[in-house]
Amino acid sequence: MRPLPPMLLVLLLWAAGLGAAAQFGKISILYETLRTTYGGGGEVALGLVVSIVGMVGLIFGTTAGLLVARIGPRRAIVAALAAGAAMSALQSLLPAYPLMLASRIVEGASHLAIVVVGPTMIAALAPEHRRPLAMTLWSSFFGVTYTILALIGPMATPTGLFLGHAAWMAALAAILALTLPPDPRGQALPMDNLLAQHARIYASPRLAAPAMGFCCYTFLYVAVLTLLPPETPATHRALIAAGMPLVSIAVSLTLGVWLLGRMSAVRLVQAGYAVAIPGFLLLWLFWGQGAGMVAGGFLLSAALGIVQGASFAAIPELNASAEDRARAAGAVAQLGNLGTTTGTPVLATLMASAGPAGLTIAAVTLSALGIAVHAVQKARRLRL
């Protein structure tokens, strides 16, 4: 079979990312429907069906980067897609709660492997002049998937959605098995001291910087998408809920890609956080006023969309080898899940206790931290 053009392979890997995002999204869309089957154990038990996929990434994210570097990205992503397809097919039967939870744990491992391999292989396959576009495209996979699921979710049955997802994952497993270049042969990485290897990753200013900046993004972005719409006047609630993720994706794939051709990814991450700060201040100033909240929400969404794409572009910018990129992508997955898991409850608590001021102060502080992290890591790189 003739090799496919590099950018077509990038699109196929992005499609695998859509399937990985749907491992979260399919349960979120069906949450109320699944309550009749799995709600007997209480809200915590039902919520665990959603969140346990992210918990796997939170615990094993960096380990996944090490494993991918060891076994090879092609083998890893094909196996992950096949496992994801099998778990979705099983879930279509709506099995008993323990079996459903076990399937979600396996799905967490599948999801983690895909989100580590995706950016690593895309960075290697994309031509240098197309790499900023390719990495930014990859960064959009969550937003695009949730938008698609929001459109089809109301019409889908649990069985149909699970089987459709299984078919998507199985098809991509087969296609990528046939089209991706073979894994390179090389010295297997030692796995005997994972704790020490974790320490080396987070001690490295090149490996850890993208993940540390991305953690601030996931902490803020997921929380804002969750908390802002209910606080927006009803006349503008649908607009801010649907518009924020779309603005983020559109700006990331247009202005973000253009800027990556003119400045370093690290500087662009810092610029994105700097622009997000006025967006949060605008929200605070116009809290409770529909048009003002939409303006603030759209500005911070655009800025954080820039941060999203530039964070992934920073992985190959800072790390030349495939092994280091896999390690860095594993750290992004781990700290990204940390931000996703903690952001919403922390900011919701601050809002409940201190109102909009609590949310704003925390958001501005996290944005400033995102800028400072990269400044500190840049200074460390210059000293090494």
mmCIF file of N, CA and C in Angstrom, residues 220-334:
data_model
loop_
_atom_site.group_PDB
_atom_site.id
_atom_site.type_symbol
_atom_site.label_atom_id
_atom_site.label_comp_id
_atom_site.label_asym_id
_atom_site.label_seq_id
_atom_site.Cartn_x
_atom_site.Cartn_y
_atom_site.Cartn_z
ATOM 1 N N LEU A 220 -8.961 26.224 34.327
ATOM 2 C CA LEU A 220 -9.842 27.361 34.065
ATOM 3 C C LEU A 220 -10.931 27.040 33.049
ATOM 4 N N TYR A 221 -10.547 26.448 31.929
ATOM 5 C CA TYR A 221 -11.458 26.369 30.788
ATOM 6 C C TYR A 221 -12.661 25.474 31.064
ATOM 7 N N VAL A 222 -12.418 24.267 31.569
ATOM 8 C CA VAL A 222 -13.528 23.354 31.833
ATOM 9 C C VAL A 222 -14.453 23.941 32.897
ATOM 10 N N ALA A 223 -13.868 24.564 33.919
ATOM 11 C CA ALA A 223 -14.679 25.162 34.976
ATOM 12 C C ALA A 223 -15.533 26.306 34.438
ATOM 13 N N VAL A 224 -14.946 27.139 33.604
ATOM 14 C CA VAL A 224 -15.679 28.280 33.054
ATOM 15 C C VAL A 224 -16.838 27.810 32.175
ATOM 16 N N LEU A 225 -16.583 26.810 31.330
ATOM 17 C CA LEU A 225 -17.665 26.284 30.480
ATOM 18 C C LEU A 225 -18.798 25.694 31.313
ATOM 19 N N THR A 226 -18.470 25.176 32.484
ATOM 20 C CA THR A 226 -19.479 24.572 33.342
ATOM 21 C C THR A 226 -20.223 25.610 34.169
ATOM 22 N N LEU A 227 -19.501 26.589 34.709
ATOM 23 C CA LEU A 227 -20.074 27.485 35.708
ATOM 24 C C LEU A 227 -20.701 28.750 35.141
ATOM 25 N N LEU A 228 -20.207 29.237 34.009
ATOM 26 C CA LEU A 228 -20.707 30.521 33.509
ATOM 27 C C LEU A 228 -22.140 30.485 32.972
ATOM 28 N N PRO A 229 -22.506 29.517 32.123
ATOM 29 C CA PRO A 229 -23.870 29.570 31.565
ATOM 30 C C PRO A 229 -24.980 29.666 32.601
ATOM 31 N N PRO A 230 -24.966 28.901 33.705
ATOM 32 C CA PRO A 230 -26.051 29.050 34.679
ATOM 33 C C PRO A 230 -26.101 30.433 35.334
ATOM 34 N N GLU A 231 -24.969 31.138 35.359
ATOM 35 C CA GLU A 231 -24.926 32.465 35.976
ATOM 36 C C GLU A 231 -25.295 33.576 34.999
ATOM 37 N N THR A 232 -25.420 33.256 33.728
ATOM 38 C CA THR A 232 -25.743 34.232 32.688
ATOM 39 C C THR A 232 -27.257 34.390 32.589
ATOM 40 N N PRO A 233 -27.756 35.627 32.397
ATOM 41 C CA PRO A 233 -29.206 35.802 32.231
ATOM 42 C C PRO A 233 -29.771 34.886 31.151
ATOM 43 N N ALA A 234 -30.991 34.431 31.362
ATOM 44 C CA ALA A 234 -31.605 33.437 30.473
ATOM 45 C C ALA A 234 -31.617 33.892 29.020
ATOM 46 N N THR A 235 -31.702 35.194 28.784
ATOM 47 C CA THR A 235 -31.770 35.709 27.411
ATOM 48 C C THR A 235 -30.484 35.446 26.629
ATOM 49 N N HIS A 236 -29.372 35.289 27.336
ATOM 50 C CA HIS A 236 -28.080 35.096 26.671
ATOM 51 C C HIS A 236 -27.422 33.767 27.040
ATOM 52 N N ARG A 237 -28.117 32.918 27.785
ATOM 53 C CA ARG A 237 -27.508 31.698 28.307
ATOM 54 C C ARG A 237 -27.137 30.728 27.186
ATOM 55 N N ALA A 238 -28.038 30.508 26.261
ATOM 56 C CA ALA A 238 -27.755 29.574 25.168
ATOM 57 C C ALA A 238 -26.603 30.079 24.299
ATOM 58 N N LEU A 239 -26.556 31.404 24.103
ATOM 59 C CA LEU A 239 -25.493 31.981 23.270
ATOM 60 C C LEU A 239 -24.127 31.762 23.899
ATOM 61 N N ILE A 240 -23.993 31.997 25.199
ATOM 62 C CA ILE A 240 -22.675 31.842 25.828
ATOM 63 C C ILE A 240 -22.292 30.377 25.948
ATOM 64 N N ALA A 241 -23.287 29.497 26.196
ATOM 65 C CA ALA A 241 -22.987 28.074 26.340
ATOM 66 C C ALA A 241 -22.510 27.464 25.032
ATOM 67 N N ALA A 242 -23.187 27.809 23.920
ATOM 68 C CA ALA A 242 -22.806 27.249 22.625
ATOM 69 C C ALA A 242 -21.645 28.002 21.993
ATOM 70 N N GLY A 243 -21.585 29.311 22.249
ATOM 71 C CA GLY A 243 -20.599 30.141 21.563
ATOM 72 C C GLY A 243 -19.191 30.036 22.091
ATOM 73 N N MET A 244 -19.028 29.840 23.402
ATOM 74 C CA MET A 244 -17.678 29.845 23.969
ATOM 75 C C MET A 244 -16.783 28.752 23.388
ATOM 76 N N PRO A 245 -17.223 27.480 23.352
ATOM 77 C CA PRO A 245 -16.333 26.478 22.749
ATOM 78 C C PRO A 245 -16.091 26.704 21.268
ATOM 79 N N LEU A 246 -17.102 27.215 20.541
ATOM 80 C CA LEU A 246 -16.931 27.459 19.113
ATOM 81 C C LEU A 246 -15.941 28.594 18.861
ATOM 82 N N VAL A 247 -16.024 29.657 19.664
ATOM 83 C CA VAL A 247 -15.072 30.764 19.541
ATOM 84 C C VAL A 247 -13.658 30.273 19.823
ATOM 85 N N SER A 248 -13.514 29.449 20.851
ATOM 86 C CA SER A 248 -12.204 28.916 21.216
ATOM 87 C C SER A 248 -11.588 28.121 20.069
ATOM 88 N N ILE A 249 -12.380 27.233 19.473
ATOM 89 C CA ILE A 249 -11.884 26.405 18.370
ATOM 90 C C ILE A 249 -11.536 27.266 17.154
ATOM 91 N N ALA A 250 -12.449 28.178 16.793
ATOM 92 C CA ALA A 250 -12.257 28.989 15.592
ATOM 93 C C ALA A 250 -11.012 29.871 15.705
ATOM 94 N N VAL A 251 -10.840 30.530 16.846
ATOM 95 C CA VAL A 251 -9.683 31.409 17.025
ATOM 96 C C VAL A 251 -8.391 30.606 17.058
ATOM 97 N N SER A 252 -8.423 29.448 17.711
ATOM 98 C CA SER A 252 -7.234 28.600 17.788
ATOM 99 C C SER A 252 -6.764 28.165 16.405
ATOM 100 N N LEU A 253 -7.719 27.777 15.535
ATOM 101 C CA LEU A 253 -7.359 27.246 14.220
ATOM 102 C C LEU A 253 -7.074 28.335 13.180
ATOM 103 N N THR A 254 -7.384 29.566 13.490
ATOM 104 C CA THR A 254 -7.131 30.657 12.540
ATOM 105 C C THR A 254 -6.038 31.581 13.068
ATOM 106 N N LEU A 255 -6.400 32.463 13.973
ATOM 107 C CA LEU A 255 -5.422 33.405 14.520
ATOM 108 C C LEU A 255 -4.286 32.678 15.236
ATOM 109 N N GLY A 256 -4.618 31.613 15.959
ATOM 110 C CA GLY A 256 -3.581 30.880 16.674
ATOM 111 C C GLY A 256 -2.538 30.296 15.740
ATOM 112 N N VAL A 257 -2.986 29.655 14.660
ATOM 113 C CA VAL A 257 -2.047 29.078 13.696
ATOM 114 C C VAL A 257 -1.222 30.175 13.037
ATOM 115 N N TRP A 258 -1.847 31.279 12.687
ATOM 116 C CA TRP A 258 -1.135 32.393 12.061
ATOM 117 C C TRP A 258 -0.047 32.925 12.985
ATOM 118 N N LEU A 259 -0.383 33.088 14.250
ATOM 119 C CA LEU A 259 0.597 33.610 15.206
ATOM 120 C C LEU A 259 1.738 32.631 15.452
ATOM 121 N N LEU A 260 1.452 31.324 15.416
ATOM 122 C CA LEU A 260 2.515 30.334 15.613
ATOM 123 C C LEU A 260 3.564 30.379 14.513
ATOM 124 N N GLY A 261 3.174 30.884 13.351
ATOM 125 C CA GLY A 261 4.145 31.064 12.280
ATOM 126 C C GLY A 261 5.016 32.284 12.459
ATOM 127 N N ARG A 262 4.721 33.094 13.486
ATOM 128 C CA ARG A 262 5.426 34.356 13.678
ATOM 129 C C ARG A 262 6.054 34.522 15.056
ATOM 130 N N MET A 263 5.760 33.628 15.964
ATOM 131 C CA MET A 263 6.349 33.701 17.299
ATOM 132 C C MET A 263 6.416 32.302 17.888
ATOM 133 N N SER A 264 7.213 32.139 18.919
ATOM 134 C CA SER A 264 7.373 30.821 19.522
ATOM 135 C C SER A 264 6.097 30.407 20.243
ATOM 136 N N ALA A 265 5.888 29.099 20.335
ATOM 137 C CA ALA A 265 4.703 28.586 21.020
ATOM 138 C C ALA A 265 4.685 29.010 22.488
ATOM 139 N N VAL A 266 5.843 29.028 23.124
ATOM 140 C CA VAL A 266 5.917 29.402 24.537
ATOM 141 C C VAL A 266 5.475 30.847 24.728
ATOM 142 N N ARG A 267 5.968 31.739 23.892
ATOM 143 C CA ARG A 267 5.545 33.146 23.993
ATOM 144 C C ARG A 267 4.060 33.292 23.722
ATOM 145 N N LEU A 268 3.526 32.474 22.812
ATOM 146 C CA LEU A 268 2.108 32.577 22.492
ATOM 147 C C LEU A 268 1.243 32.088 23.650
ATOM 148 N N VAL A 269 1.687 31.046 24.353
ATOM 149 C CA VAL A 269 0.964 30.621 25.557
ATOM 150 C C VAL A 269 0.878 31.777 26.548
ATOM 151 N N GLN A 270 2.004 32.460 26.766
ATOM 152 C CA GLN A 270 2.009 33.580 27.702
ATOM 153 C C GLN A 270 1.105 34.715 27.229
ATOM 154 N N ALA A 271 1.125 34.979 25.919
ATOM 155 C CA ALA A 271 0.260 36.039 25.378
ATOM 156 C C ALA A 271 -1.213 35.685 25.551
ATOM 157 N N GLY A 272 -1.555 34.404 25.339
ATOM 158 C CA GLY A 272 -2.932 33.980 25.509
ATOM 159 C C GLY A 272 -3.420 34.191 26.928
ATOM 160 N N TYR A 273 -2.600 33.830 27.903
ATOM 161 C CA TYR A 273 -2.993 34.055 29.296
ATOM 162 C C TYR A 273 -3.119 35.549 29.593
ATOM 163 N N ALA A 274 -2.238 36.357 29.008
ATOM 164 C CA ALA A 274 -2.298 37.806 29.241
ATOM 165 C C ALA A 274 -3.606 38.391 28.719
ATOM 166 N N VAL A 275 -4.084 37.904 27.566
ATOM 167 C CA VAL A 275 -5.344 38.410 26.996
ATOM 168 C C VAL A 275 -6.541 37.867 27.766
ATOM 169 N N ALA A 276 -6.396 36.678 28.365
ATOM 170 C CA ALA A 276 -7.509 36.112 29.139
ATOM 171 C C ALA A 276 -7.827 36.957 30.369
ATOM 172 N N ILE A 277 -6.834 37.600 30.944
ATOM 173 C CA ILE A 277 -7.051 38.367 32.179
ATOM 174 C C ILE A 277 -8.097 39.465 31.981
ATOM 175 N N PRO A 278 -8.006 40.326 30.919
ATOM 176 C CA PRO A 278 -9.076 41.305 30.718
ATOM 177 C C PRO A 278 -10.439 40.660 30.492
ATOM 178 N N GLY A 279 -10.465 39.457 29.897
ATOM 179 C CA GLY A 279 -11.737 38.770 29.715
ATOM 180 C C GLY A 279 -12.388 38.439 31.038
ATOM 181 N N PHE A 280 -11.610 37.941 31.979
ATOM 182 C CA PHE A 280 -12.159 37.651 33.308
ATOM 183 C C PHE A 280 -12.576 38.930 34.026
ATOM 184 N N LEU A 281 -11.792 39.990 33.882
ATOM 185 C CA LEU A 281 -12.161 41.259 34.508
ATOM 186 C C LEU A 281 -13.441 41.820 33.902
ATOM 187 N N LEU A 282 -13.611 41.654 32.585
ATOM 188 C CA LEU A 282 -14.828 42.103 31.919
ATOM 189 C C LEU A 282 -16.046 41.337 32.441
ATOM 190 N N LEU A 283 -15.884 40.047 32.637
ATOM 191 C CA LEU A 283 -16.963 39.244 33.224
ATOM 192 C C LEU A 283 -17.384 39.791 34.583
ATOM 193 N N TRP A 284 -16.388 40.066 35.415
ATOM 194 C CA TRP A 284 -16.659 40.575 36.763
ATOM 195 C C TRP A 284 -17.387 41.921 36.690
ATOM 196 N N LEU A 285 -16.925 42.778 35.798
ATOM 197 C CA LEU A 285 -17.506 44.113 35.684
ATOM 198 C C LEU A 285 -18.966 44.067 35.247
ATOM 199 N N PHE A 286 -19.283 43.130 34.343
ATOM 200 C CA PHE A 286 -20.642 43.053 33.788
ATOM 201 C C PHE A 286 -21.405 41.821 34.290
ATOM 202 N N TRP A 287 -21.040 41.323 35.455
ATOM 203 C CA TRP A 287 -21.701 40.132 35.995
ATOM 204 C C TRP A 287 -23.215 40.372 36.139
ATOM 205 N N GLY A 288 -23.975 39.434 35.595
ATOM 206 C CA GLY A 288 -25.431 39.561 35.647
ATOM 207 C C GLY A 288 -26.028 40.295 34.475
ATOM 208 N N GLN A 289 -25.197 40.861 33.607
ATOM 209 C CA GLN A 289 -25.664 41.559 32.408
ATOM 210 C C GLN A 289 -25.329 40.704 31.187
ATOM 211 N N GLY A 290 -26.361 40.297 30.462
ATOM 212 C CA GLY A 290 -26.192 39.297 29.414
ATOM 213 C C GLY A 290 -25.137 39.628 28.378
ATOM 214 N N ALA A 291 -25.262 40.792 27.735
ATOM 215 C CA ALA A 291 -24.342 41.145 26.648
ATOM 216 C C ALA A 291 -22.914 41.283 27.157
ATOM 217 N N GLY A 292 -22.730 41.873 28.335
ATOM 218 C CA GLY A 292 -21.397 42.042 28.895
ATOM 219 C C GLY A 292 -20.756 40.713 29.250
ATOM 220 N N MET A 293 -21.560 39.789 29.805
ATOM 221 C CA MET A 293 -21.007 38.477 30.148
ATOM 222 C C MET A 293 -20.638 37.691 28.892
ATOM 223 N N VAL A 294 -21.434 37.820 27.849
ATOM 224 C CA VAL A 294 -21.104 37.156 26.585
ATOM 225 C C VAL A 294 -19.797 37.709 26.027
ATOM 226 N N ALA A 295 -19.638 39.042 26.077
ATOM 227 C CA ALA A 295 -18.404 39.654 25.569
ATOM 228 C C ALA A 295 -17.193 39.164 26.357
ATOM 229 N N GLY A 296 -17.290 39.155 27.680
ATOM 230 C CA GLY A 296 -16.187 38.678 28.499
ATOM 231 C C GLY A 296 -15.913 37.198 28.276
ATOM 232 N N GLY A 297 -16.992 36.400 28.203
ATOM 233 C CA GLY A 297 -16.834 34.961 27.979
ATOM 234 C C GLY A 297 -16.191 34.647 26.646
ATOM 235 N N PHE A 298 -16.592 35.388 25.597
ATOM 236 C CA PHE A 298 -16.019 35.148 24.274
ATOM 237 C C PHE A 298 -14.551 35.576 24.227
ATOM 238 N N LEU A 299 -14.197 36.676 24.917
ATOM 239 C CA LEU A 299 -12.806 37.131 24.909
ATOM 240 C C LEU A 299 -11.912 36.118 25.617
ATOM 241 N N LEU A 300 -12.331 35.663 26.781
ATOM 242 C CA LEU A 300 -11.471 34.706 27.500
ATOM 243 C C LEU A 300 -11.446 33.355 26.786
ATOM 244 N N SER A 301 -12.542 32.979 26.111
ATOM 245 C CA SER A 301 -12.530 31.731 25.339
ATOM 246 C C SER A 301 -11.555 31.811 24.175
ATOM 247 N N ALA A 302 -11.548 32.954 23.491
ATOM 248 C CA ALA A 302 -10.599 33.136 22.389
ATOM 249 C C ALA A 302 -9.164 33.065 22.899
ATOM 250 N N ALA A 303 -8.903 33.730 24.024
ATOM 251 C CA ALA A 303 -7.544 33.741 24.575
ATOM 252 C C ALA A 303 -7.116 32.350 25.021
ATOM 253 N N LEU A 304 -8.016 31.626 25.706
ATOM 254 C CA LEU A 304 -7.667 30.290 26.170
ATOM 255 C C LEU A 304 -7.583 29.298 25.008
ATOM 256 N N GLY A 305 -8.300 29.568 23.919
ATOM 257 C CA GLY A 305 -8.131 28.749 22.721
ATOM 258 C C GLY A 305 -6.728 28.880 22.150
ATOM 259 N N ILE A 306 -6.178 30.086 22.209
ATOM 260 C CA ILE A 306 -4.795 30.305 21.791
ATOM 261 C C ILE A 306 -3.845 29.509 22.687
ATOM 262 N N VAL A 307 -4.088 29.541 23.995
ATOM 263 C CA VAL A 307 -3.254 28.799 24.947
ATOM 264 C C VAL A 307 -3.305 27.302 24.646
ATOM 265 N N GLN A 308 -4.499 26.797 24.356
ATOM 266 C CA GLN A 308 -4.685 25.370 24.086
ATOM 267 C C GLN A 308 -3.813 24.893 22.934
ATOM 268 N N GLY A 309 -3.928 25.555 21.782
ATOM 269 C CA GLY A 309 -3.162 25.140 20.614
ATOM 270 C C GLY A 309 -1.669 25.336 20.797
ATOM 271 N N ALA A 310 -1.275 26.461 21.391
ATOM 272 C CA ALA A 310 0.143 26.756 21.560
ATOM 273 C C ALA A 310 0.794 25.806 22.564
ATOM 274 N N SER A 311 0.033 25.330 23.551
ATOM 275 C CA SER A 311 0.590 24.389 24.526
ATOM 276 C C SER A 311 1.008 23.091 23.851
ATOM 277 N N PHE A 312 0.172 22.582 22.949
ATOM 278 C CA PHE A 312 0.540 21.364 22.228
ATOM 279 C C PHE A 312 1.678 21.634 21.249
ATOM 280 N N ALA A 313 1.680 22.820 20.624
ATOM 281 C CA ALA A 313 2.769 23.151 19.711
ATOM 282 C C ALA A 313 4.097 23.280 20.447
ATOM 283 N N ALA A 314 4.046 23.592 21.739
ATOM 284 C CA ALA A 314 5.280 23.723 22.521
ATOM 285 C C ALA A 314 5.968 22.385 22.738
ATOM 286 N N ILE A 315 5.220 21.272 22.658
ATOM 287 C CA ILE A 315 5.831 19.953 22.886
ATOM 288 C C ILE A 315 6.944 19.687 21.877
ATOM 289 N N PRO A 316 6.701 19.748 20.551
ATOM 290 C CA PRO A 316 7.808 19.531 19.608
ATOM 291 C C PRO A 316 8.774 20.700 19.546
ATOM 292 N N GLU A 317 8.302 21.898 19.876
ATOM 293 C CA GLU A 317 9.207 23.044 19.849
ATOM 294 C C GLU A 317 10.316 22.891 20.891
ATOM 295 N N LEU A 318 9.972 22.348 22.039
ATOM 296 C CA LEU A 318 10.930 22.232 23.130
ATOM 297 C C LEU A 318 11.660 20.889 23.165
ATOM 298 N N ASN A 319 11.112 19.880 22.460
ATOM 299 C CA ASN A 319 11.664 18.523 22.546
ATOM 300 C C ASN A 319 11.846 17.958 21.143
ATOM 301 N N ALA A 320 13.082 17.583 20.819
ATOM 302 C CA ALA A 320 13.391 17.165 19.451
ATOM 303 C C ALA A 320 13.118 15.691 19.194
ATOM 304 N N SER A 321 13.337 14.818 20.178
ATOM 305 C CA SER A 321 13.232 13.380 19.932
ATOM 306 C C SER A 321 11.822 12.879 20.191
ATOM 307 N N ALA A 322 11.455 11.775 19.508
ATOM 308 C CA ALA A 322 10.131 11.186 19.711
ATOM 309 C C ALA A 322 9.951 10.715 21.146
ATOM 310 N N GLU A 323 11.008 10.191 21.762
ATOM 311 C CA GLU A 323 10.915 9.715 23.140
ATOM 312 C C GLU A 323 10.599 10.863 24.091
ATOM 313 N N ASP A 324 11.290 11.991 23.926
ATOM 314 C CA ASP A 324 11.034 13.132 24.796
ATOM 315 C C ASP A 324 9.643 13.714 24.548
ATOM 316 N N ARG A 325 9.203 13.708 23.285
ATOM 317 C CA ARG A 325 7.861 14.208 23.008
ATOM 318 C C ARG A 325 6.802 13.329 23.650
ATOM 319 N N ALA A 326 7.026 12.008 23.657
ATOM 320 C CA ALA A 326 6.083 11.116 24.320
ATOM 321 C C ALA A 326 6.054 11.377 25.820
ATOM 322 N N ARG A 327 7.223 11.598 26.406
ATOM 323 C CA ARG A 327 7.272 11.916 27.835
ATOM 324 C C ARG A 327 6.528 13.216 28.121
ATOM 325 N N ALA A 328 6.781 14.236 27.296
ATOM 326 C CA ALA A 328 6.122 15.528 27.503
ATOM 327 C C ALA A 328 4.614 15.419 27.313
ATOM 328 N N ALA A 329 4.178 14.640 26.308
ATOM 329 C CA ALA A 329 2.747 14.454 26.083
ATOM 330 C C ALA A 329 2.101 13.701 27.247
ATOM 331 N N GLY A 330 2.832 12.746 27.834
ATOM 332 C CA GLY A 330 2.317 12.054 29.011
ATOM 333 C C GLY A 330 2.138 13.000 30.178
ATOM 334 N N ALA A 331 3.089 13.907 30.359
ATOM 335 C CA ALA A 331 2.964 14.896 31.430
ATOM 336 C C ALA A 331 1.792 15.842 31.164
ATOM 337 N N VAL A 332 1.579 16.228 29.896
ATOM 338 C CA VAL A 332 0.422 17.064 29.543
ATOM 339 C C VAL A 332 -0.870 16.345 29.891
ATOM 340 N N ALA A 333 -0.946 15.046 29.564
ATOM 341 C CA ALA A 333 -2.145 14.281 29.894
ATOM 342 C C ALA A 333 -2.368 14.227 31.401
ATOM 343 N N GLN A 334 -1.287 14.023 32.151
ATOM 344 C CA GLN A 334 -1.417 13.900 33.600
ATOM 345 C C GLN A 334 -1.849 15.218 34.242
#
